[in-house]
PDB file of C-alpha atoms and ligand atoms in Angstrom:
ATOM      1  CA  UNK A  10    -106.022-102.784 -73.897  1.00 47.00           C
ATOM      2  CA  UNK A  11    -108.895-105.222 -72.314  1.00 53.00           C
ATOM      3  CA  UNK A  12    -110.470-105.084 -68.549  1.00 51.00           C
ATOM      4  CA  UNK A  13    -108.215-108.239 -68.093  1.00 49.00           C
ATOM      5  CA  UNK A  14    -104.868-106.860 -68.948  1.00 49.00           C
ATOM      6  CA  UNK A  15    -106.139-103.523 -67.304  1.00 48.00           C
ATOM      7  CA  UNK A  16    -106.680-105.417 -64.108  1.00 47.00           C
ATOM      8  CA  UNK A  17    -103.076-107.058 -64.126  1.00 46.00           C
ATOM      9  CA  UNK A  18    -101.593-103.533 -64.882  1.00 48.00           C
ATOM     10  CA  UNK A  19    -102.792-101.817 -62.134  1.00 57.00           C
ATOM     11  CA  UNK A  20    -101.042-103.471 -59.345  1.00 77.00           C
ATOM     12  CA  UNK A  21     -97.557-104.253 -58.442  1.00 85.00           C
ATOM     13  CA  UNK A  22     -96.676-107.726 -59.210  1.00 93.00           C
ATOM     14  CA  UNK A  23     -96.209-110.122 -56.161  1.00 92.00           C
ATOM     15  CA  UNK A  24     -93.469-111.470 -57.619  1.00 94.00           C
ATOM     16  CA  UNK A  25     -90.997-109.840 -60.248  1.00 95.00           C
ATOM     17  CA  UNK A  26     -87.579-112.071 -61.003  1.00 96.00           C
ATOM     18  CA  UNK A  27     -85.754-109.722 -63.450  1.00 95.00           C
ATOM     19  CA  UNK A  28     -82.583-110.220 -65.749  1.00 96.00           C
ATOM     20  CA  UNK A  29     -81.751-113.790 -63.988  1.00 96.00           C
ATOM     21  CA  UNK A  30     -78.548-115.854 -65.200  1.00 97.00           C
ATOM     22  CA  UNK A  31     -77.512-118.706 -63.741  1.00 97.00           C
ATOM     23  CA  UNK A  32     -74.806-120.943 -65.530  1.00 97.00           C
ATOM     24  CA  UNK A  33     -74.330-124.825 -65.068  1.00 97.00           C
ATOM     25  CA  UNK A  34     -70.083-124.682 -66.125  1.00 94.00           C
ATOM     26  CA  UNK A  35     -70.501-123.909 -69.636  1.00 93.00           C
ATOM     27  CA  UNK A  36     -73.626-124.190 -69.827  1.00 96.00           C
ATOM     28  CA  UNK A  37     -76.323-121.081 -70.246  1.00 97.00           C
ATOM     29  CA  UNK A  38     -79.517-122.461 -68.714  1.00 97.00           C
ATOM     30  CA  UNK A  39     -80.913-118.916 -67.829  1.00 98.00           C
ATOM     31  CA  UNK A  40     -80.218-116.150 -70.232  1.00 98.00           C
ATOM     32  CA  UNK A  41     -81.578-112.649 -68.402  1.00 97.00           C
ATOM     33  CA  UNK A  42     -84.652-114.506 -67.702  1.00 97.00           C
ATOM     34  CA  UNK A  43     -87.713-112.593 -66.331  1.00 96.00           C
ATOM     35  CA  UNK A  44     -90.989-113.614 -64.578  1.00 97.00           C
ATOM     36  CA  UNK A  45     -93.766-111.767 -63.568  1.00 96.00           C
ATOM     37  CA  UNK A  46     -96.617-112.748 -61.084  1.00 97.00           C
ATOM     38  CA  UNK A  47     -99.594-110.959 -59.791  1.00 95.00           C
ATOM     39  CA  UNK A  48    -101.755-111.559 -56.778  1.00 92.00           C
ATOM     40  CA  UNK A  49    -104.959-112.643 -58.822  1.00 92.00           C
ATOM     41  CA  UNK A  50    -103.619-115.319 -61.564  1.00 97.00           C
ATOM     42  CA  UNK A  51    -102.477-118.480 -62.928  1.00 98.00           C
ATOM     43  CA  UNK A  52     -98.964-118.140 -64.821  1.00 98.00           C
ATOM     44  CA  UNK A  53     -97.996-120.914 -66.533  1.00 98.00           C
ATOM     45  CA  UNK A  54     -94.625-121.463 -67.735  1.00 98.00           C
ATOM     46  CA  UNK A  55     -94.128-123.715 -71.025  1.00 97.00           C
ATOM     47  CA  UNK A  56     -91.476-124.451 -73.102  1.00 96.00           C
ATOM     48  CA  UNK A  57     -89.866-126.900 -74.640  1.00 95.00           C
ATOM     49  CA  UNK A  58     -87.357-129.922 -72.458  1.00 94.00           C
ATOM     50  CA  UNK A  59     -84.085-127.686 -71.082  1.00 95.00           C
ATOM     51  CA  UNK A  60     -86.185-124.468 -71.917  1.00 96.00           C
ATOM     52  CA  UNK A  61     -84.981-123.268 -68.436  1.00 96.00           C
ATOM     53  CA  UNK A  62     -88.566-123.648 -66.756  1.00 96.00           C
ATOM     54  CA  UNK A  63     -87.486-125.782 -63.761  1.00 93.00           C
ATOM     55  CA  UNK A  64     -84.095-123.978 -63.002  1.00 95.00           C
ATOM     56  CA  UNK A  65     -86.183-120.608 -62.970  1.00 96.00           C
ATOM     57  CA  UNK A  66     -88.199-121.820 -60.393  1.00 94.00           C
ATOM     58  CA  UNK A  67     -85.183-123.596 -58.700  1.00 94.00           C
ATOM     59  CA  UNK A  68     -84.020-120.060 -58.422  1.00 94.00           C
ATOM     60  CA  UNK A  69     -86.920-118.787 -56.662  1.00 94.00           C
ATOM     61  CA  UNK A  70     -87.325-121.384 -54.165  1.00 91.00           C
ATOM     62  CA  UNK A  71     -83.512-121.048 -53.286  1.00 91.00           C
ATOM     63  CA  UNK A  72     -82.596-124.719 -54.498  1.00 91.00           C
ATOM     64  CA  UNK A  73     -79.766-122.771 -56.874  1.00 94.00           C
ATOM     65  CA  UNK A  74     -78.101-120.121 -56.476  1.00 93.00           C
ATOM     66  CA  UNK A  75     -78.653-117.413 -59.451  1.00 94.00           C
ATOM     67  CA  UNK A  76     -75.053-115.995 -61.281  1.00 95.00           C
ATOM     68  CA  UNK A  77     -76.811-112.524 -61.330  1.00 94.00           C
ATOM     69  CA  UNK A  78     -80.379-111.224 -61.252  1.00 94.00           C
ATOM     70  CA  UNK A  79     -82.877-109.660 -58.825  1.00 93.00           C
ATOM     71  CA  UNK A  80     -86.279-111.117 -57.387  1.00 93.00           C
ATOM     72  CA  UNK A  81     -88.545-108.356 -55.902  1.00 91.00           C
ATOM     73  CA  UNK A  82     -91.629-109.618 -53.668  1.00 86.00           C
ATOM     74  CA  UNK A  83     -94.596-107.160 -53.338  1.00 81.00           C
ATOM     75  CA  UNK A  84     -92.490-104.646 -54.623  1.00 82.00           C
ATOM     76  CA  UNK A  85     -89.380-105.277 -52.076  1.00 81.00           C
ATOM     77  CA  UNK A  86     -85.855-106.177 -53.679  1.00 79.00           C
ATOM     78  CA  UNK A  87     -84.720-109.276 -51.709  1.00 78.00           C
ATOM     79  CA  UNK A  88     -81.789-110.774 -52.354  1.00 73.00           C
ATOM     80  CA  UNK A  89     -81.714-113.681 -54.719  1.00 74.00           C
ATOM     81  CA  UNK A  90     -82.830-116.243 -51.688  1.00 79.00           C
ATOM     82  CA  UNK A  91     -81.294-119.142 -49.860  1.00 83.00           C
ATOM     83  CA  UNK A  92     -83.540-122.342 -49.642  1.00 82.00           C
ATOM     84  CA  UNK A  93     -84.822-120.887 -45.894  1.00 83.00           C
ATOM     85  CA  UNK A  94     -85.044-116.750 -47.324  1.00 85.00           C
ATOM     86  CA  UNK A  95     -87.293-118.328 -49.706  1.00 87.00           C
ATOM     87  CA  UNK A  96     -89.825-119.826 -47.488  1.00 84.00           C
ATOM     88  CA  UNK A  97     -89.590-116.889 -45.506  1.00 85.00           C
ATOM     89  CA  UNK A  98     -90.882-114.822 -48.085  1.00 87.00           C
ATOM     90  CA  UNK A  99     -93.993-117.050 -48.274  1.00 89.00           C
ATOM     91  CA  UNK A 100     -92.828-118.997 -51.848  1.00 91.00           C
ATOM     92  CA  UNK A 101     -93.840-122.745 -51.468  1.00 89.00           C
ATOM     93  CA  UNK A 102     -93.733-125.290 -54.275  1.00 89.00           C
ATOM     94  CA  UNK A 103     -95.457-128.384 -54.911  1.00 88.00           C
ATOM     95  CA  UNK A 104     -93.325-130.765 -56.596  1.00 82.00           C
ATOM     96  CA  UNK A 105     -94.648-134.253 -58.880  1.00 76.00           C
ATOM     97  CA  UNK A 106     -93.531-136.777 -55.638  1.00 79.00           C
ATOM     98  CA  UNK A 107     -95.912-134.734 -53.502  1.00 85.00           C
ATOM     99  CA  UNK A 108     -93.438-135.856 -50.628  1.00 85.00           C
ATOM    100  CA  UNK A 109     -96.389-137.430 -48.289  1.00 91.00           C
ATOM    101  CA  UNK A 110     -95.971-139.882 -45.195  1.00 93.00           C
ATOM    102  CA  UNK A 111     -98.873-142.479 -46.625  1.00 93.00           C
ATOM    103  CA  UNK A 112     -99.350-143.555 -43.533  1.00 95.00           C
ATOM    104  CA  UNK A 113    -100.230-141.053 -42.083  1.00 95.00           C
ATOM    105  CA  UNK A 114    -103.845-138.535 -42.302  1.00 95.00           C
ATOM    106  CA  UNK A 115    -104.396-135.812 -44.094  1.00 96.00           C
ATOM    107  CA  UNK A 116    -104.122-133.503 -41.108  1.00 96.00           C
ATOM    108  CA  UNK A 117    -100.787-134.791 -40.196  1.00 95.00           C
ATOM    109  CA  UNK A 118     -99.502-134.305 -43.401  1.00 95.00           C
ATOM    110  CA  UNK A 119    -100.619-130.820 -43.855  1.00 94.00           C
ATOM    111  CA  UNK A 120     -98.867-129.891 -40.448  1.00 93.00           C
ATOM    112  CA  UNK A 121     -95.657-132.588 -41.286  1.00 90.00           C
ATOM    113  CA  UNK A 122     -92.740-131.055 -39.140  1.00 85.00           C
ATOM    114  CA  UNK A 123     -94.720-128.177 -38.225  1.00 85.00           C
ATOM    115  CA  UNK A 124     -97.149-129.596 -35.524  1.00 90.00           C
ATOM    116  CA  UNK A 125     -99.399-127.376 -33.188  1.00 91.00           C
ATOM    117  CA  UNK A 126     -97.726-128.598 -29.922  1.00 92.00           C
ATOM    118  CA  UNK A 127     -99.746-128.294 -26.051  1.00 93.00           C
ATOM    119  CA  UNK A 128     -97.767-129.032 -23.242  1.00 93.00           C
ATOM    120  CA  UNK A 129     -99.562-131.149 -20.620  1.00 92.00           C
ATOM    121  CA  UNK A 130     -97.419-130.760 -17.602  1.00 92.00           C
ATOM    122  CA  UNK A 131     -94.589-129.066 -18.890  1.00 93.00           C
ATOM    123  CA  UNK A 132     -94.420-132.188 -21.790  1.00 94.00           C
ATOM    124  CA  UNK A 133     -94.869-131.391 -25.068  1.00 92.00           C
ATOM    125  CA  UNK A 134     -97.616-133.098 -27.178  1.00 93.00           C
ATOM    126  CA  UNK A 135     -98.718-132.546 -30.552  1.00 92.00           C
ATOM    127  CA  UNK A 136    -102.069-131.282 -29.979  1.00 94.00           C
ATOM    128  CA  UNK A 137    -103.952-133.499 -32.345  1.00 94.00           C
ATOM    129  CA  UNK A 138    -107.608-131.970 -31.804  1.00 95.00           C
ATOM    130  CA  UNK A 139    -105.990-128.326 -32.906  1.00 96.00           C
ATOM    131  CA  UNK A 140    -104.514-129.748 -35.774  1.00 95.00           C
ATOM    132  CA  UNK A 141    -107.301-131.587 -37.612  1.00 96.00           C
ATOM    133  CA  UNK A 142    -109.140-128.484 -36.535  1.00 96.00           C
ATOM    134  CA  UNK A 143    -107.297-126.336 -38.491  1.00 94.00           C
ATOM    135  CA  UNK A 144    -106.578-129.061 -41.052  1.00 95.00           C
ATOM    136  CA  UNK A 145    -110.207-129.248 -41.964  1.00 96.00           C
ATOM    137  CA  UNK A 146    -109.979-124.733 -42.398  1.00 94.00           C
ATOM    138  CA  UNK A 147    -107.199-125.021 -44.838  1.00 92.00           C
ATOM    139  CA  UNK A 148    -108.744-127.549 -46.939  1.00 93.00           C
ATOM    140  CA  UNK A 149    -111.891-126.147 -47.316  1.00 93.00           C
ATOM    141  CA  UNK A 150    -110.914-122.065 -46.781  1.00 89.00           C
ATOM    142  CA  UNK A 151    -107.851-122.533 -49.209  1.00 86.00           C
ATOM    143  CA  UNK A 152    -108.143-125.121 -50.921  1.00 88.00           C
ATOM    144  CA  UNK A 153    -111.612-125.728 -51.625  1.00 88.00           C
ATOM    145  CA  UNK A 154    -111.654-129.418 -50.572  1.00 90.00           C
ATOM    146  CA  UNK A 155    -113.836-131.484 -48.119  1.00 91.00           C
ATOM    147  CA  UNK A 156    -112.964-134.622 -47.131  1.00 90.00           C
ATOM    148  CA  UNK A 157    -115.463-137.193 -45.183  1.00 87.00           C
ATOM    149  CA  UNK A 158    -112.348-139.586 -44.209  1.00 90.00           C
ATOM    150  CA  UNK A 159    -109.813-137.194 -42.858  1.00 93.00           C
ATOM    151  CA  UNK A 160    -108.859-139.688 -40.236  1.00 94.00           C
ATOM    152  CA  UNK A 161    -107.626-141.836 -43.023  1.00 94.00           C
ATOM    153  CA  UNK A 162    -104.038-142.341 -43.980  1.00 95.00           C
ATOM    154  CA  UNK A 163    -103.491-140.817 -47.410  1.00 94.00           C
ATOM    155  CA  UNK A 164    -102.641-143.850 -49.025  1.00 93.00           C
ATOM    156  CA  UNK A 165    -106.707-144.602 -48.980  1.00 92.00           C
ATOM    157  CA  UNK A 166    -106.824-141.322 -50.634  1.00 91.00           C
ATOM    158  CA  UNK A 167    -107.190-140.713 -54.739  1.00 86.00           C
ATOM    159  CA  UNK A 168    -104.468-139.076 -56.463  1.00 84.00           C
ATOM    160  CA  UNK A 169    -106.409-135.706 -56.500  1.00 85.00           C
ATOM    161  CA  UNK A 170    -106.973-135.833 -52.929  1.00 89.00           C
ATOM    162  CA  UNK A 171    -103.485-136.322 -52.504  1.00 90.00           C
ATOM    163  CA  UNK A 172    -102.651-133.581 -54.279  1.00 89.00           C
ATOM    164  CA  UNK A 173    -105.019-131.404 -52.487  1.00 91.00           C
ATOM    165  CA  UNK A 174    -103.098-132.094 -49.085  1.00 94.00           C
ATOM    166  CA  UNK A 175     -99.795-131.805 -50.698  1.00 92.00           C
ATOM    167  CA  UNK A 176    -101.446-128.293 -51.340  1.00 90.00           C
ATOM    168  CA  UNK A 177    -102.951-127.433 -48.257  1.00 92.00           C
ATOM    169  CA  UNK A 178     -99.489-128.208 -47.077  1.00 90.00           C
ATOM    170  CA  UNK A 179     -97.826-125.624 -49.075  1.00 86.00           C
ATOM    171  CA  UNK A 180    -100.694-122.889 -48.268  1.00 83.00           C
ATOM    172  CA  UNK A 181    -100.557-123.832 -44.185  1.00 81.00           C
ATOM    173  CA  UNK A 182     -98.505-120.822 -43.285  1.00 69.00           C
ATOM    174  CA  UNK A 183    -101.000-118.085 -43.228  1.00 67.00           C
ATOM    175  CA  UNK A 184     -98.591-115.521 -45.211  1.00 76.00           C
ATOM    176  CA  UNK A 185     -97.895-117.614 -48.089  1.00 84.00           C
ATOM    177  CA  UNK A 186     -97.541-115.632 -51.280  1.00 89.00           C
ATOM    178  CA  UNK A 187     -97.095-117.794 -53.881  1.00 93.00           C
ATOM    179  CA  UNK A 188     -97.274-121.509 -54.788  1.00 94.00           C
ATOM    180  CA  UNK A 189     -95.380-123.110 -57.365  1.00 94.00           C
ATOM    181  CA  UNK A 190     -96.516-126.404 -59.454  1.00 93.00           C
ATOM    182  CA  UNK A 191     -93.761-127.925 -61.491  1.00 91.00           C
ATOM    183  CA  UNK A 192     -95.838-130.704 -63.489  1.00 89.00           C
ATOM    184  CA  UNK A 193     -98.499-131.656 -61.247  1.00 88.00           C
ATOM    185  CA  UNK A 194    -100.887-133.701 -63.764  1.00 85.00           C
ATOM    186  CA  UNK A 195     -97.843-135.492 -65.489  1.00 82.00           C
ATOM    187  CA  UNK A 196     -98.689-138.818 -63.759  1.00 75.00           C
ATOM    188  CA  UNK A 197    -102.692-138.588 -63.218  1.00 81.00           C
ATOM    189  CA  UNK A 198    -104.769-140.250 -65.402  1.00 82.00           C
ATOM    190  CA  UNK A 199    -107.965-138.278 -66.873  1.00 86.00           C
ATOM    191  CA  UNK A 200    -110.224-137.805 -64.133  1.00 86.00           C
ATOM    192  CA  UNK A 201    -107.639-137.247 -61.308  1.00 85.00           C
ATOM    193  CA  UNK A 202    -106.304-134.408 -64.153  1.00 89.00           C
ATOM    194  CA  UNK A 203    -109.712-133.387 -64.111  1.00 89.00           C
ATOM    195  CA  UNK A 204    -109.797-132.661 -59.993  1.00 87.00           C
ATOM    196  CA  UNK A 205    -106.651-131.404 -60.208  1.00 89.00           C
ATOM    197  CA  UNK A 206    -107.203-128.653 -62.643  1.00 93.00           C
ATOM    198  CA  UNK A 207    -110.216-127.933 -60.893  1.00 91.00           C
ATOM    199  CA  UNK A 208    -107.902-127.684 -57.144  1.00 89.00           C
ATOM    200  CA  UNK A 209    -105.536-125.118 -59.179  1.00 93.00           C
ATOM    201  CA  UNK A 210    -108.222-122.872 -59.513  1.00 94.00           C
ATOM    202  CA  UNK A 211    -109.811-123.297 -56.899  1.00 91.00           C
ATOM    203  CA  UNK A 212    -106.751-122.508 -54.968  1.00 90.00           C
ATOM    204  CA  UNK A 213    -106.330-119.070 -57.221  1.00 93.00           C
ATOM    205  CA  UNK A 214    -110.114-118.200 -56.601  1.00 92.00           C
ATOM    206  CA  UNK A 215    -109.128-118.413 -52.755  1.00 88.00           C
ATOM    207  CA  UNK A 216    -106.625-115.990 -52.890  1.00 89.00           C
ATOM    208  CA  UNK A 217    -103.019-117.797 -53.586  1.00 91.00           C
ATOM    209  CA  UNK A 218    -101.098-116.650 -57.035  1.00 95.00           C
ATOM    210  CA  UNK A 219     -99.567-119.561 -58.700  1.00 96.00           C
ATOM    211  CA  UNK A 220     -97.016-120.640 -61.303  1.00 97.00           C
ATOM    212  CA  UNK A 221     -97.909-123.507 -63.151  1.00 97.00           C
ATOM    213  CA  UNK A 222     -94.918-125.517 -65.072  1.00 96.00           C
ATOM    214  CA  UNK A 223     -96.961-127.789 -67.585  1.00 94.00           C
ATOM    215  CA  UNK A 224     -96.028-129.216 -70.563  1.00 92.00           C
ATOM    216  CA  UNK A 225     -99.709-130.322 -71.811  1.00 94.00           C
ATOM    217  CA  UNK A 226    -101.271-127.000 -73.540  1.00 96.00           C
ATOM    218  CA  UNK A 227    -104.481-128.156 -72.761  1.00 95.00           C
ATOM    219  CA  UNK A 228    -104.060-128.238 -69.139  1.00 95.00           C
ATOM    220  CA  UNK A 229    -102.243-124.427 -69.732  1.00 96.00           C
ATOM    221  CA  UNK A 230    -105.285-123.270 -71.426  1.00 97.00           C
ATOM    222  CA  UNK A 231    -107.997-124.757 -69.086  1.00 96.00           C
ATOM    223  CA  UNK A 232    -106.712-122.747 -66.023  1.00 97.00           C
ATOM    224  CA  UNK A 233    -104.030-120.367 -66.793  1.00 98.00           C
ATOM    225  CA  UNK A 234    -104.726-116.535 -67.099  1.00 98.00           C
ATOM    226  CA  UNK A 235    -101.129-115.694 -68.623  1.00 98.00           C
ATOM    227  CA  UNK A 236     -98.690-117.941 -70.268  1.00 98.00           C
ATOM    228  CA  UNK A 237     -94.821-117.824 -70.714  1.00 98.00           C
ATOM    229  CA  UNK A 238     -92.840-119.026 -73.536  1.00 97.00           C
ATOM    230  CA  UNK A 239     -89.245-120.556 -72.359  1.00 97.00           C
ATOM    231  CA  UNK A 240     -86.825-121.008 -75.147  1.00 96.00           C
ATOM    232  CA  UNK A 241     -82.788-121.589 -74.797  1.00 96.00           C
ATOM    233  CA  UNK A 242     -82.903-120.322 -71.428  1.00 97.00           C
ATOM    234  CA  UNK A 243     -84.609-116.975 -71.858  1.00 96.00           C
ATOM    235  CA  UNK A 244     -88.233-115.615 -71.672  1.00 96.00           C
ATOM    236  CA  UNK A 245     -89.709-115.327 -75.408  1.00 95.00           C
ATOM    237  CA  UNK A 246     -92.932-113.875 -74.815  1.00 94.00           C
ATOM    238  CA  UNK A 247     -95.613-113.650 -72.638  1.00 97.00           C
ATOM    239  CA  UNK A 248     -99.158-113.960 -73.443  1.00 96.00           C
ATOM    240  CA  UNK A 249    -102.933-113.402 -72.034  1.00 97.00           C
ATOM    241  CA  UNK A 250    -104.613-117.041 -72.647  1.00 97.00           C
ATOM    242  CA  UNK A 251    -107.839-115.108 -73.988  1.00 96.00           C
ATOM    243  CA  UNK A 252    -105.876-113.377 -76.614  1.00 95.00           C
ATOM    244  CA  UNK A 253    -103.911-116.140 -78.114  1.00 95.00           C
ATOM    245  CA  UNK A 254    -103.813-120.007 -79.297  1.00 96.00           C
ATOM    246  CA  UNK A 255    -102.236-122.929 -78.207  1.00 96.00           C
ATOM    247  CA  UNK A 256    -101.117-123.477 -82.276  1.00 95.00           C
ATOM    248  CA  UNK A 257     -99.745-119.638 -81.457  1.00 95.00           C
ATOM    249  CA  UNK A 258     -98.322-120.834 -78.306  1.00 96.00           C
ATOM    250  CA  UNK A 259     -96.294-123.826 -79.903  1.00 95.00           C
ATOM    251  CA  UNK A 260     -94.795-121.739 -82.534  1.00 94.00           C
ATOM    252  CA  UNK A 261     -93.256-119.675 -79.653  1.00 95.00           C
ATOM    253  CA  UNK A 262     -92.186-122.631 -78.132  1.00 95.00           C
ATOM    254  CA  UNK A 263     -90.010-124.204 -81.051  1.00 92.00           C
ATOM    255  CA  UNK A 264     -89.225-120.668 -82.217  1.00 89.00           C
ATOM    256  CA  UNK A 265     -91.423-120.385 -85.418  1.00 75.00           C
ATOM    257  CA  UNK A 266     -93.199-117.743 -84.447  1.00 62.00           C
ATOM    258  CA  UNK A 267     -92.453-114.210 -82.793  1.00 53.00           C
ATOM    259  CA  UNK A 268     -95.968-113.190 -82.039  1.00 54.00           C
ATOM    260  CA  UNK A 269     -98.735-115.560 -80.438  1.00 52.00           C
ATOM    261  CA  UNK A 270    -101.386-112.583 -80.523  1.00 54.00           C
ATOM    262  CA  UNK A 271    -104.021-114.091 -82.209  1.00 48.00           C
TER     263      UNK A 271
HETATM  264  N1  LIG B 315     -78.078-129.443 -61.807  1.00 73.35           N
HETATM  265  C1  LIG B 315     -77.734-129.155 -63.383  1.00 73.35           C
HETATM  266  N2  LIG B 315     -76.382-129.840 -63.665  1.00 73.35           N
HETATM  267  C2  LIG B 315     -75.953-128.904 -64.786  1.00 73.35           C
HETATM  268  N3  LIG B 315     -76.831-129.083 -65.877  1.00 73.35           N
HETATM  269  C3  LIG B 315     -78.444-128.386 -65.025  1.00 73.35           C
HETATM  270  C4  LIG B 315     -78.926-128.580 -64.227  1.00 73.35           C
HETATM  271  N4  LIG B 315     -79.973-128.249 -64.173  1.00 73.35           N
HETATM  272  C5  LIG B 315     -80.466-127.958 -65.347  1.00 73.35           C
HETATM  273  N5  LIG B 315     -79.476-128.331 -65.878  1.00 73.35           N
HETATM  274  C6  LIG B 315     -79.600-127.597 -67.434  1.00 73.35           C
HETATM  275  O1  LIG B 315     -80.064-126.563 -67.584  1.00 73.35           O
HETATM  276  C7  LIG B 315     -80.860-126.806 -68.842  1.00 73.35           C
HETATM  277  C8  LIG B 315     -82.409-126.619 -68.441  1.00 73.35           C
HETATM  278  O2  LIG B 315     -82.650-127.072 -67.760  1.00 73.35           O
HETATM  279  P1  LIG B 315     -84.351-127.394 -66.750  1.00 73.35           P
HETATM  280  O3  LIG B 315     -84.413-128.143 -65.294  1.00 73.35           O
HETATM  281  O4  LIG B 315     -84.506-125.574 -66.329  1.00 73.35           O
HETATM  282  O5  LIG B 315     -85.079-127.181 -67.973  1.00 73.35           O
HETATM  283  P2  LIG B 315     -86.752-127.350 -68.489  1.00 73.35           P
HETATM  284  O6  LIG B 315     -87.340-126.586 -69.024  1.00 73.35           O
HETATM  285  O7  LIG B 315     -87.669-127.353 -66.569  1.00 73.35           O
HETATM  286  O8  LIG B 315     -87.098-128.549 -68.864  1.00 73.35           O
HETATM  287  P3  LIG B 315     -87.928-129.980 -68.554  1.00 73.35           P
HETATM  288  O9  LIG B 315     -89.221-129.495 -69.253  1.00 73.35           O
HETATM  289  O10 LIG B 315     -87.313-130.920 -69.228  1.00 73.35           O
HETATM  290  O11 LIG B 315     -88.446-130.327 -67.107  1.00 73.35           O
HETATM  291  C9  LIG B 315     -80.416-128.103 -69.664  1.00 73.35           C
HETATM  292  O12 LIG B 315     -79.655-127.848 -70.402  1.00 73.35           O
HETATM  293  C10 LIG B 315     -80.250-128.690 -67.966  1.00 73.35           C
HETATM  294  O13 LIG B 315     -79.582-130.143 -68.578  1.00 73.35           O
HETATM  295 MG1  LIG B 316     -88.548-129.245 -65.816  1.00 73.35          MG
END
């Protein structure tokens, strides 16, 4: 066992999904699917179209309700969560469309729907000063970016900067335990892809473990610590990036290899 495996195996996973089953009518989208995420890692999930990646994540975020299975967060057994229970458990997801309000500046987007409030003569107002300061701190300390123009509407930001704002929104709750990113680089050009991959690493280095769904093995091999391969609704293997090759992982994706360890 190498040092990295040792480190990864030493502690309880932040998140463990076990024997998750989910059918849509007669279609078995997930069959006894598992997932383990440790506190100091980026876990990539790869697999062909329809392999079950998004369904597994949607069970985690409470968008879909699993037919059976269990989820443990920090070793404690949770119910298969509803949407709200998942949010309360500190699980946040950033989807491809980011969901920003383009006409608003970054601080408003980071705190959208959850703005700090101050009362003046008993009347509640958004505390803009507090919100701006908190947004700057989150962007710097949890996401690793500093914007010279934080008060600009986010429509003037680059794709990478917008991604940072969306991540900051996801991590703004202090007890965030898991960040999920489903295909974050799918719609980006080369420069913005590079920035986004750096951003993902920076978020991990600042203490948030990440589940990254991606079809791009180049990107996966640049940022992930481990790769979970799904096929036909099953988890067909998990490998350390350091111990494998893209070709071997591709073999697992299409089912021509049983082991991806080089
Ligand atoms: N809401 C739904 N209703 C019916 N079938 C669904 C639903 N969501 C997913 N499925 C089916 O479940 C299977 C797994 O789909 P899922 O979206 O999890 O795949 P994926 O691995 O994320 O694929 P992709 O790489 O294309 O995003 C597919 O056969 C899909 O058609
Ligand atoms: Mg998907």
